[in-house]
Short mmCIF file of C-alpha atoms in Angstrom, two decimals:
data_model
loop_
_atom_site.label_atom_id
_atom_site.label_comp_id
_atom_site.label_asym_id
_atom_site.label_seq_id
_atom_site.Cartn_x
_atom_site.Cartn_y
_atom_site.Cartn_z
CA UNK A 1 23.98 7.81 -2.89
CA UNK A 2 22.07 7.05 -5.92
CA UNK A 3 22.35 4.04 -8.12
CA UNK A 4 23.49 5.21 -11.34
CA UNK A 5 24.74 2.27 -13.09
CA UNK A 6 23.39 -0.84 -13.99
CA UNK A 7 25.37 -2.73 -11.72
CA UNK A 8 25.11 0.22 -8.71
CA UNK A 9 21.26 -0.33 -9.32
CA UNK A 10 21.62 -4.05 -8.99
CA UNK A 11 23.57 -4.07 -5.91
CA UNK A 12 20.86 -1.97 -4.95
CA UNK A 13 17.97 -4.71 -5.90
CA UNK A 14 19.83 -7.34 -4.11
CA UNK A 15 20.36 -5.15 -0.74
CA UNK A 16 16.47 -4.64 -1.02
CA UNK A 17 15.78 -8.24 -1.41
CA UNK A 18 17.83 -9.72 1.26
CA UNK A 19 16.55 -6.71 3.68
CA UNK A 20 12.51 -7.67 2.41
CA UNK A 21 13.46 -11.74 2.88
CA UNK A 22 15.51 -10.77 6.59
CA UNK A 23 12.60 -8.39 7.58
CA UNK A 24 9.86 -10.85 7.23
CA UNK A 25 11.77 -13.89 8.60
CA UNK A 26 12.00 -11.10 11.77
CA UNK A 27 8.49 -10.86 11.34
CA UNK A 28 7.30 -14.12 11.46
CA UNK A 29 9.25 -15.29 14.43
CA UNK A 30 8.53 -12.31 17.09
CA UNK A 31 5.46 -11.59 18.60
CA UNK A 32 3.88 -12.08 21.59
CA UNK A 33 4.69 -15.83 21.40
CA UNK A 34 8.46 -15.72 20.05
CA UNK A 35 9.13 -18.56 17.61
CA UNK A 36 13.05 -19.24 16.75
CA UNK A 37 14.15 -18.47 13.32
CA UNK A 38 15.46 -22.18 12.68
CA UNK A 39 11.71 -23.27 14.01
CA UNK A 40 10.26 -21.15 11.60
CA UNK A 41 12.49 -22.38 8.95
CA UNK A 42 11.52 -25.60 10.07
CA UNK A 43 8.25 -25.21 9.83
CA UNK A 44 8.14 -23.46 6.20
CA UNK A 45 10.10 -26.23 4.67
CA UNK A 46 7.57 -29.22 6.75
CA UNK A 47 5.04 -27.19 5.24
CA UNK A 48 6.26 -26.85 1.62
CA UNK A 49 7.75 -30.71 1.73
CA UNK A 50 6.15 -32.76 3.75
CA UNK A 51 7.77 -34.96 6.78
CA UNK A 52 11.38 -33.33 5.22
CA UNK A 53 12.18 -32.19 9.09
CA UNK A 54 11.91 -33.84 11.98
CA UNK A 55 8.57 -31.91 14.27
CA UNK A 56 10.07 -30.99 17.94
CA UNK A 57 7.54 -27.95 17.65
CA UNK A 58 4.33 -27.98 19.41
CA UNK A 59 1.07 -27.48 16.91
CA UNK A 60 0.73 -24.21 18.25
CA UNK A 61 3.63 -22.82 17.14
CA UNK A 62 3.16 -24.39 13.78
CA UNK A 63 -0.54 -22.65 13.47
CA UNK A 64 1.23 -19.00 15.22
CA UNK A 65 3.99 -19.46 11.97
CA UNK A 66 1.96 -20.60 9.12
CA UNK A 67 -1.58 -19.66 9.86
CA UNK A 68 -1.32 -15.96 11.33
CA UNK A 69 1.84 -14.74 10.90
CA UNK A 70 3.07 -15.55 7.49
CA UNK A 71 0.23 -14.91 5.51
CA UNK A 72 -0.07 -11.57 7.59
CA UNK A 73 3.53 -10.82 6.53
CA UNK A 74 3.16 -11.80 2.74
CA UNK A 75 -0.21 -9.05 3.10
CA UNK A 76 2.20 -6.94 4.64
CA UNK A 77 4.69 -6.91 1.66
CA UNK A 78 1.71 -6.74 -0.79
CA UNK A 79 -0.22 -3.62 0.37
CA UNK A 80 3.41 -1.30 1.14
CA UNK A 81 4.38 -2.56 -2.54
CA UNK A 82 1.17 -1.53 -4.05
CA UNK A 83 0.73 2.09 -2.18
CA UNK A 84 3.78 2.71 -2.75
CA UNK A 85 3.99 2.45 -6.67
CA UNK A 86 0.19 4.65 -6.63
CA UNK A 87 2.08 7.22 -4.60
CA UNK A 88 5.43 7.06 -7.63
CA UNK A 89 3.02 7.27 -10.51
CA UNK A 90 0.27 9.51 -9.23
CA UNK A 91 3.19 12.09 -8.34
CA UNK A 92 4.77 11.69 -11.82
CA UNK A 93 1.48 12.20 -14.10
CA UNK A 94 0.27 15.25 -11.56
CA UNK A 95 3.80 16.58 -11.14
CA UNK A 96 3.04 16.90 -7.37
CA UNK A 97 5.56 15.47 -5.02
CA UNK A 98 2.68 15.22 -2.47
CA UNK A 99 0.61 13.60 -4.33
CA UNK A 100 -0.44 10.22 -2.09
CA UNK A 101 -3.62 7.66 -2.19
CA UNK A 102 -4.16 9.01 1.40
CA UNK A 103 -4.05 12.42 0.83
CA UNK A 104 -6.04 12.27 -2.21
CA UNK A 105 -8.90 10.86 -0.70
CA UNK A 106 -8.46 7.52 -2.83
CA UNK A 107 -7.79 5.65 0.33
CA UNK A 108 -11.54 6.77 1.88
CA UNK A 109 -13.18 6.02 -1.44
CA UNK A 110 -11.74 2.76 -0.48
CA UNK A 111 -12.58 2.41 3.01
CA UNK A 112 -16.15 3.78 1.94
CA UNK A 113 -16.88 1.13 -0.38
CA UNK A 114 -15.75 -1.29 2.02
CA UNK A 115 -17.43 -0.23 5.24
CA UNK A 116 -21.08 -0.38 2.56
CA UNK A 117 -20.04 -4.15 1.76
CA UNK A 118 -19.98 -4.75 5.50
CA UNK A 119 -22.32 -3.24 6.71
CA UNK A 120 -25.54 -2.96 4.16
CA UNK A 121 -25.24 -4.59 1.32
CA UNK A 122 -24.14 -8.01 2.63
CA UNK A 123 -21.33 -10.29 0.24
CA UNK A 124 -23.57 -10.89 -2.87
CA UNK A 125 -20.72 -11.45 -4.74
CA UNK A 126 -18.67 -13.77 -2.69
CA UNK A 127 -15.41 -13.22 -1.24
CA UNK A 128 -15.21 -10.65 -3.97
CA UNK A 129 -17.68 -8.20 -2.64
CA UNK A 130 -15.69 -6.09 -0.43
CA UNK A 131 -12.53 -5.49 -3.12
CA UNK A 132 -15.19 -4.89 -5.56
CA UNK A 133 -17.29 -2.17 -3.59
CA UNK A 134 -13.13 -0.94 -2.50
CA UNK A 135 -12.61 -0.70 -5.96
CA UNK A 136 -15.39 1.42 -7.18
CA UNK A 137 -15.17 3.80 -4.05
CA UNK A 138 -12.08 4.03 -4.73
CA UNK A 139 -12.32 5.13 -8.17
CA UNK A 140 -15.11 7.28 -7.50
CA UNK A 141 -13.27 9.14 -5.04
CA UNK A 142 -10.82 9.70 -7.58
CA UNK A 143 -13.23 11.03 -9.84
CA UNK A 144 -14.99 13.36 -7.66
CA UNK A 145 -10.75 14.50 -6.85
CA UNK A 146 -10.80 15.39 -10.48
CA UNK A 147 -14.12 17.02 -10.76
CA UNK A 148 -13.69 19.53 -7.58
CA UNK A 149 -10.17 20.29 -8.58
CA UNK A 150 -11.62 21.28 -12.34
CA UNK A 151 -14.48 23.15 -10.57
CA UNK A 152 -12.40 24.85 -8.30
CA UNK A 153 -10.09 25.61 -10.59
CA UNK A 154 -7.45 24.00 -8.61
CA UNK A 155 -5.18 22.70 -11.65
CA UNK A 156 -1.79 23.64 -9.06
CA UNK A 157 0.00 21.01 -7.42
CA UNK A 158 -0.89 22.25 -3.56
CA UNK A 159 -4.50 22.71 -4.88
CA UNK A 160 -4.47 19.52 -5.98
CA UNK A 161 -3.34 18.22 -2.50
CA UNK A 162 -5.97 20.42 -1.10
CA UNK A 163 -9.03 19.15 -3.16
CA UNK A 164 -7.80 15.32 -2.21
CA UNK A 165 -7.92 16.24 1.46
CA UNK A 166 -11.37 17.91 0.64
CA UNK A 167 -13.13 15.11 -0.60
CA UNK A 168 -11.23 12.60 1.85
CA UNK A 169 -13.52 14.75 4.37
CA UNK A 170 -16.62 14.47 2.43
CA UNK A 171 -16.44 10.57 1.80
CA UNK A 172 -14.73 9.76 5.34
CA UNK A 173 -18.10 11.40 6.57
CA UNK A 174 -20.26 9.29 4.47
CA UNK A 175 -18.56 5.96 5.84
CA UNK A 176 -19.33 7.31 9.01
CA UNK A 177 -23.23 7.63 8.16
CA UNK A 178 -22.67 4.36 6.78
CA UNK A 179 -21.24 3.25 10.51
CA UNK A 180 -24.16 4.84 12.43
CA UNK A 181 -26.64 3.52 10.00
CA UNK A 182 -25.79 -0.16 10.34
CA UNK A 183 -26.40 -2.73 13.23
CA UNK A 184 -24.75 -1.13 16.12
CA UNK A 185 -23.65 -5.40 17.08
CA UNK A 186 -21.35 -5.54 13.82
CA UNK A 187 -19.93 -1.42 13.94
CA UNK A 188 -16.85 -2.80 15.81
CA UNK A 189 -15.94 -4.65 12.79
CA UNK A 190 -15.01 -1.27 10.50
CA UNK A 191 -13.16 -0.51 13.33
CA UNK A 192 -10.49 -2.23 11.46
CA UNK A 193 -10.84 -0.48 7.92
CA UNK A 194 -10.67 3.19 9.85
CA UNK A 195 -7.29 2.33 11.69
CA UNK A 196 -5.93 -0.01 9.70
CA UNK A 197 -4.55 -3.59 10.13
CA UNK A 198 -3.52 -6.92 9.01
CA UNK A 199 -4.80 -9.34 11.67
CA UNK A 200 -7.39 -10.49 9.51
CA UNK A 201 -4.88 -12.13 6.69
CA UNK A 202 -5.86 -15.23 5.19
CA UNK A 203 -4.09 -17.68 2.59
CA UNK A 204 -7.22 -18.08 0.82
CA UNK A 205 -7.55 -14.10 0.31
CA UNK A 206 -3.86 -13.82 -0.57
CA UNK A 207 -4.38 -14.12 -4.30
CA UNK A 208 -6.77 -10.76 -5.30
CA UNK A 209 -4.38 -8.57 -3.47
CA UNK A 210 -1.04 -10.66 -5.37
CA UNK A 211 -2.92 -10.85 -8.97
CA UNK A 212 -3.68 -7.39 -8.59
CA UNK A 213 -0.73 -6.01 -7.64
CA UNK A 214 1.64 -8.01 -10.39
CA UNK A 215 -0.91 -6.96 -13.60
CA UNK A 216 -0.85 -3.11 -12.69
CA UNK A 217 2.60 -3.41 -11.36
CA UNK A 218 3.76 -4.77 -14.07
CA UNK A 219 1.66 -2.42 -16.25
CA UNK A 220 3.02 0.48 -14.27
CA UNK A 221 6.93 -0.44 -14.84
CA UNK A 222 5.96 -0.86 -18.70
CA UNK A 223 4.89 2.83 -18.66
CA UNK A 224 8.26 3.89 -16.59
CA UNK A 225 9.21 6.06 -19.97
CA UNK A 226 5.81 7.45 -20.45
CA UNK A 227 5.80 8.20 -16.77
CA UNK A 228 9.24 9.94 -17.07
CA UNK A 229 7.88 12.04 -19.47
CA UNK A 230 4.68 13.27 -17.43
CA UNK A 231 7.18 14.40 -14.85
CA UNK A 232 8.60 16.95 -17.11
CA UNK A 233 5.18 18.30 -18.16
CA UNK A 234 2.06 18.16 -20.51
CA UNK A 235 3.59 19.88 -23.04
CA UNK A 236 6.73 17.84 -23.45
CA UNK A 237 4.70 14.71 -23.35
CA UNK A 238 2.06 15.72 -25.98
CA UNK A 239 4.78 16.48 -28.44
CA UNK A 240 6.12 12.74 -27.59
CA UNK A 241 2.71 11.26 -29.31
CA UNK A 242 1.22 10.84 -25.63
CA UNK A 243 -2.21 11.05 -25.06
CA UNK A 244 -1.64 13.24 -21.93
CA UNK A 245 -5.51 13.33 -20.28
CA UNK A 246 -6.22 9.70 -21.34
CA UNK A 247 -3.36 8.56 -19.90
CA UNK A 248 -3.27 10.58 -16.55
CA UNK A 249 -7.13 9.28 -16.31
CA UNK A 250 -5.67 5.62 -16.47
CA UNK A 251 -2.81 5.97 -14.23
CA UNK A 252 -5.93 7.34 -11.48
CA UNK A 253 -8.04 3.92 -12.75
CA UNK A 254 -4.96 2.14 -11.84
CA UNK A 255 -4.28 3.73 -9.01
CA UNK A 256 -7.59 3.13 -7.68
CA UNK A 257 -7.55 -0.50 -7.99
CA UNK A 258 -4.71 -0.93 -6.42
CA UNK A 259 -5.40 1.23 -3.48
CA UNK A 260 -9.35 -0.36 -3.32
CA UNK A 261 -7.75 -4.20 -3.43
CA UNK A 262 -5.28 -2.97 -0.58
CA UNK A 263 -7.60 -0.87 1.38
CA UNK A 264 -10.21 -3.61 1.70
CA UNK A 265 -7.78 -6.16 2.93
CA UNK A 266 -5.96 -4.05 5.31
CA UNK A 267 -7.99 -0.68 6.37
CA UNK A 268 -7.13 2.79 5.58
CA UNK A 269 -2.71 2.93 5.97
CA UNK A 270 -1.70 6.39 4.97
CA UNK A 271 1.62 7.77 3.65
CA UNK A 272 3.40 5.17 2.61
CA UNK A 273 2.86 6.11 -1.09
CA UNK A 274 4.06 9.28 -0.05
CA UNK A 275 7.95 8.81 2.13
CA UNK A 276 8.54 5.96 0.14
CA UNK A 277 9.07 6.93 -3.94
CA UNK A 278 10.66 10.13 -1.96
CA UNK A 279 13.60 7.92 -0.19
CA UNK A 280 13.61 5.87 -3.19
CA UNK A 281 14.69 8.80 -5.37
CA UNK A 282 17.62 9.29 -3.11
CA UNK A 283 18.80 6.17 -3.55
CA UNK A 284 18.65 4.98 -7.63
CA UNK A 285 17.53 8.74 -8.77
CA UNK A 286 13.88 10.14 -10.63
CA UNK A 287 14.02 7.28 -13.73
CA UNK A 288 10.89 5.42 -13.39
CA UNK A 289 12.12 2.47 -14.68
CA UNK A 290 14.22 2.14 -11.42
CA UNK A 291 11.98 3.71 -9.25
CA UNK A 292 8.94 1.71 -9.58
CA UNK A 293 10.30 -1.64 -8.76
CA UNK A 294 12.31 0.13 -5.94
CA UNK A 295 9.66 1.51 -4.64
CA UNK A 296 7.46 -1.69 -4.09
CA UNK A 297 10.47 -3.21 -2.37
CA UNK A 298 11.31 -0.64 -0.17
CA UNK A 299 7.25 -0.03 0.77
CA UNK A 300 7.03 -3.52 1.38
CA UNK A 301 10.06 -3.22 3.68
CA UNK A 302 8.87 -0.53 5.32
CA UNK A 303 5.18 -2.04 6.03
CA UNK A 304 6.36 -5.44 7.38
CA UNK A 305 8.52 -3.31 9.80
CA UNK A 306 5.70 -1.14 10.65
CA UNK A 307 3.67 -4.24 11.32
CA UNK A 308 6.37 -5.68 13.34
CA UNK A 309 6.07 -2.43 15.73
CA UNK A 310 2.32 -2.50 15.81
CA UNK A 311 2.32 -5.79 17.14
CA UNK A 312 5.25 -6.10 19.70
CA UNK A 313 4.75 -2.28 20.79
CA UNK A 314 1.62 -3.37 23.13
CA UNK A 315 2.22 -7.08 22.63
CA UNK A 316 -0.17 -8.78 23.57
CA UNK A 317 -2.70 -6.59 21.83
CA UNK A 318 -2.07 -5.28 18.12
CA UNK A 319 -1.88 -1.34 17.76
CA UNK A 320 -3.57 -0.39 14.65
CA UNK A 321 -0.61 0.21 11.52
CA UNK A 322 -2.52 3.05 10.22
CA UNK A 323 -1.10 4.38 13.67
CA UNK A 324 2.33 3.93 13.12
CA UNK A 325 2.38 4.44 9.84
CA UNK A 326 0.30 8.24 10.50
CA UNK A 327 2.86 8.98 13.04
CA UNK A 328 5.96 8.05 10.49
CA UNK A 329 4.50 9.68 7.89
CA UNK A 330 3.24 12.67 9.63
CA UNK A 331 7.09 13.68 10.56
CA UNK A 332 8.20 12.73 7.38
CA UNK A 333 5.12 14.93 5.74
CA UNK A 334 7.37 17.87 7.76
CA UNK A 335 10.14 16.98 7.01
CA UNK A 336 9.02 17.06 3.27
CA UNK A 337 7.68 20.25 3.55
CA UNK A 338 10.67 21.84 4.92
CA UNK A 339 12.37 20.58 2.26
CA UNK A 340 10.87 21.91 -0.61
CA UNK A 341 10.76 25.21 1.19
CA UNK A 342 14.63 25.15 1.60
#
């Protein structure tokens, strides 16, 4: 049912809210180790005042809670909110309902630029190096999207699809020169960008991915009419005053930072910027101004839940989330295609 009114869309919010705040509480306190939810509790409130609860937890627990598993939850929350609003506004200014950071190769740019910070060119710039080189493989990626579907001719929506997955082949094949180029003693460490993961969360790392994500988020809900009227088409939009190329190029730049920032703290995690502005739409209805912040909820929901089944699946090992997010979002990719075929 969608959420037409304002207070229909605000029930809606609040549902989302208490699911994301139930979800990661869930999150935190199962595992390999379980922790109870009133330890956890505990433990955040110890941790955010001091000696305010009485300690009958072991420091082990305390480091499994606050050290590992939170900050790997808040990452969690971060990355499915930020793919998720790329995959709403890249579909509204191409008009392509497949239209995806994965599938148009902006992940791998990512992943590319990454996997070269890694592995060759060492962290000159600090702990800024590897968003930085995410970023601008990233955004190449995008550009070199945009250049083979002008040279192709490919100005459809499926074409469009079809030169993403293109160049996702091309630049996934350069990180992998990149991988047999470097010191075979530090390969297994991209393992993590290719499949995707959180493990390696860290408070101190927390802030590029959150600064990042609330500037173009907020950016991208600003936009919600301009992006309403880039779903209806070029034409409309240009007779609205909107600068339709310069915009659509800076809805890609924006896309690209998001999706390098998240890519090079988590790996490569495909289609969740595809299901999720999809179930979103079913729920408050196509208005951007709705669907954007809905969207970040719900993909946040839906990664720290995908993270919970990575990790208890084979507990004690982690399965890679770029796994169970690939297998969701393959199914749902059929699903999706059956649908518009109907």
């Amino acid at each position: 049912m969608r959420a037409k009114t304002p207070h229909a869309l605000w029930f809606t919010i609040v549902i989302g809210v208490i699911a994301l705040v139930g979800s990661m509480s869930i999150a935190v306190s199962v595992g390999a180790v379980s922790v109870a939810l009133d330890t956890v509790l505990g433990i955040l409130v110890n941790k955010i005042v001091p000696d305010s609860v009485a300690q009958d937890w072991s420091m082990g627990r305390e480091a499994i809670v606050w050290d590992i598993r939170l900050p790997r939850t808040i990452l969690a929350c971060f990355v499915g909110a930020g793919l998720a609003m790329v995959g709403a506004s890249l579909q509204a200014v191409t008009r392509n309902p497949l239209a995806d950071p994965h599938l148009l190769g902006i992940s791998a740019g990512g992943a590319f630029g990454a996997i070269l910070a890694l592995l060759h060119t060492g962290l000159f710039a600090g702990l800024l190096t590897v968003p930085l080189l995410a970023f601008l493989g990233s955004l190449a990626a995008t550009l070199l999207v945009l250049a083979v579907s002008q040279f192709a001719s490919a100005t459809s929506a499926d074409r469009l699809v079809l030169a993403g997955v293109a160049v996702s082949f091309i630049v996934m094949s350069a990180a992998n020169v990149l991988i047999f180029l470097g010191d075979p003693r530090a390969t297994h460490t991209v393992v993590f960008w290719m499949l995707g993961g959180l493990g390696l969360a860290q408070w101190d790392q927390l802030i590029y991915p959150a600064v990042i994500l609330l500037g173009c988020g907020t950016y991208l809900w600003l936009k919600s009419g301009t992006l309403n009227a880039m779903t209806v088409g070029d034409e409309t939009a240009t007779t609205l005053g909107i600068p339709v190329a310069r915009f659509r190029l800076t809805i890609f730049v924006i896309g690209a930072l998001i999706t390098g920032v998240m890519v090079a703290f988590s790996g490569i995690i495909g289609f969740v910027g595809l299901m999720i502005p999809h179930i979103v739409r079913l729920l408050v209805g196509g208005d951007y101004c709705r669907l954007l912040p809905m969207s970040g909820l719900c993909g946040a929901v839906f990664l720290v839940w995908a993270d919970i089944i990575a990790r208890t699946i084979m507990a004690p090992d982690d399965m890679p989330i770029g796994i169970v997010t690939g297998l969701i979002g393959g199914v749902f990719f059929v699903w999706l295609l059956r649908r518009k075929m109907a």
